[in-house]
Each structure stands twice: as C-alpha cells, then as structure tokens.
Amino acid sequence: MSSCSCVAIDVEDGFDDWGDEMRVAGTERKCVECSREIALGEQYEFSWGVKLDYDEQVIEDESEDFTTCVDCASMREAFFCGGHFIGRTWDDLGDHLAEVVAFGDGVSSECMQQLTKSARDDVCDIIEEIWRDNEDDDDD
C-alpha cells in the first residue's frame, strides 16, 4: 500500500481469507484488470480468495483466483489502500484522479515513480483526458 495517494474503496463483502504472490506464467493468462494477455514467461500477480462459513470451513464454490499483470499490480500498489474491487480498479482510479486533478493537489511524482512504464503511460493518458474534458467544459 502506498502513502502517496489513496483510492479509498469501502469493500464490505470481500473474501474471508485472501492472499497473493508473484509468479511466472507457465501458460498464457489474462489480466483481470486490463484484459491484456500475459505471455509465457512473463511475471504476474496471482491472488486467491476464499469465503468461510461460521465454522471457518471453506464454502463450496466460494473460492476464486485472479491473475493481474505487473502493470496493473503496480497501479493498485501505488494508488489503492484498504481494498479494491477486482476488475474495476482502472475505473475507480479514473474517478479518483478526476477529483484530485480537478479539485486537489494532483498526483505526486512519488506515486508515478512507483508505476511500471506502461502503467505510468496509462495513468498519464487518464490525466490528459481529464484535462481535455476540463478544457471542453471551460469552453462551454
């Protein structure tokens, strides 16, 4: 979790048991966040979650695993604190950036330095779009 920016997501109904680790792809995979194909030999984040019943037993059909490319994982690490909705982090980040760019102090260079080059390019694209939208609103 980063101290430079915090997209605060109130995740009440998450997994009871959660974990993640970095792996190297032995088969082609797809990123749950950006839908990019993760190639053989490429590093990715493997996450899993399990729902437990009141007796701390795994609930049948209530476990899932997720694959996240290193670019999206770096974005989550830099910008999110506390939790995130799987598959929605780019949308949630866009909403957050719209607020901090338009009404706040913007995005610190510390945040941007934590990103992979590809994730940094994507975040810059979002910021550029926000600026264009704000310019269009000013012209009206």
XYZ file of N, CA and C in Angstrom, residues 1-8 70-81 90 93 96-97 100-101 105-124 127:
141
model
N 0.840 -1.174 0.000
C 0.000 0.000 0.000
C 0.884 1.235 0.000
N 0.427 2.233 -0.694
C 1.202 3.444 -0.845
C 0.709 4.536 0.090
N 1.619 5.396 0.498
C 1.232 6.544 1.305
C 1.070 7.784 0.438
N 1.365 7.697 -0.847
C 1.345 8.889 -1.681
C -0.052 9.228 -2.189
N -0.910 8.293 -2.314
C -2.272 8.534 -2.770
C -3.128 7.393 -2.267
N -4.392 7.668 -2.062
C -5.234 6.615 -1.514
C -6.610 6.628 -2.144
N -6.841 5.694 -3.058
C -8.180 5.478 -3.559
C -8.846 4.610 -2.496
N -9.748 5.216 -1.759
C -10.394 4.519 -0.643
C -11.665 3.842 -1.129
N 1.760 -7.212 -14.166
C 2.594 -6.395 -13.287
C 2.261 -4.912 -13.403
N 1.787 -4.476 -14.563
C 1.432 -3.071 -14.738
C 0.241 -2.699 -13.854
N -0.814 -3.499 -13.913
C -1.998 -3.232 -13.092
C -1.698 -3.435 -11.608
N -0.865 -4.406 -11.290
C -0.482 -4.624 -9.892
C 0.286 -3.418 -9.357
N 1.149 -2.820 -10.170
C 1.895 -1.634 -9.719
C 0.949 -0.458 -9.511
N -0.067 -0.330 -10.353
C -1.046 0.741 -10.200
C -1.826 0.569 -8.903
N -2.269 -0.652 -8.630
C -3.005 -0.900 -7.380
C -2.137 -0.610 -6.167
N -0.888 -1.033 -6.217
C 0.029 -0.827 -5.094
C 0.276 0.665 -4.853
N 0.390 1.433 -5.924
C 0.690 2.857 -5.796
C -0.517 3.676 -5.341
N -1.709 3.302 -5.769
C -2.855 4.183 -5.569
C -3.919 3.693 -4.595
N -4.019 2.411 -4.342
C -5.130 1.900 -3.534
C -4.684 1.574 -2.118
N -5.557 1.842 -1.180
C -5.294 1.497 0.208
C -6.549 0.840 0.775
N -9.149 0.286 -12.652
C -8.868 1.393 -13.569
C -10.016 2.398 -13.568
N -9.793 4.233 -10.265
C -8.668 5.167 -10.303
C -9.038 6.398 -11.126
N -11.081 8.682 -9.055
C -10.228 9.320 -8.049
C -9.376 10.427 -8.680
N -8.773 10.132 -9.816
C -7.917 11.125 -10.466
C -8.723 12.340 -10.916
N -8.830 14.499 -7.776
C -7.580 15.107 -7.311
C -6.960 16.023 -8.358
N -7.184 15.747 -9.626
C -6.643 16.612 -10.672
C -7.460 17.902 -10.751
N -4.615 18.450 -5.201
C -3.230 18.821 -5.466
C -2.629 18.073 -6.643
N -3.420 17.254 -7.315
C -2.898 16.470 -8.421
C -2.261 15.184 -7.934
N -1.425 14.608 -8.750
C -0.780 13.331 -8.448
C 0.699 13.590 -8.214
N 1.213 13.079 -7.130
C 2.615 13.325 -6.804
C 3.545 12.503 -7.694
N 4.743 13.016 -7.850
C 5.735 12.274 -8.623
C 6.101 10.974 -7.910
N 5.985 10.959 -6.569
C 6.258 9.737 -5.809
C 5.327 8.607 -6.271
N 4.059 8.933 -6.461
C 3.102 7.927 -6.944
C 3.508 7.415 -8.327
N 3.817 8.357 -9.186
C 4.124 7.993 -10.565
C 5.386 7.147 -10.664
N 6.357 7.392 -9.792
C 7.607 6.645 -9.824
C 7.428 5.190 -9.409
N 6.348 4.885 -8.699
C 6.104 3.513 -8.258
C 5.528 2.632 -9.367
N 5.101 3.243 -10.454
C 4.433 2.519 -11.534
C 5.426 1.950 -12.539
N 5.017 0.876 -13.197
C 5.774 0.412 -14.353
C 5.622 1.460 -15.451
N 6.460 1.416 -16.465
C 6.360 2.399 -17.552
C 4.993 2.345 -18.213
N 4.509 1.161 -18.480
C 3.209 1.022 -19.142
C 2.077 1.576 -18.276
N 2.094 1.276 -16.983
C 1.061 1.789 -16.079
C 1.170 3.309 -15.973
N 2.389 3.833 -15.943
C 2.588 5.284 -15.877
C 2.012 5.947 -17.129
N 2.247 5.341 -18.287
C 1.681 5.874 -19.537
C 0.148 5.873 -19.474
N -0.428 4.800 -18.937
C -1.890 4.710 -18.841
C -2.449 5.757 -17.882
N -1.782 5.964 -16.756
C -2.230 6.985 -15.793
C -2.110 8.368 -16.426
N -1.019 8.628 -17.138
C -0.867 9.919 -17.822
C -1.964 10.122 -18.863
N -5.044 11.242 -17.030
C -4.913 12.638 -16.611
C -5.093 13.575 -17.805
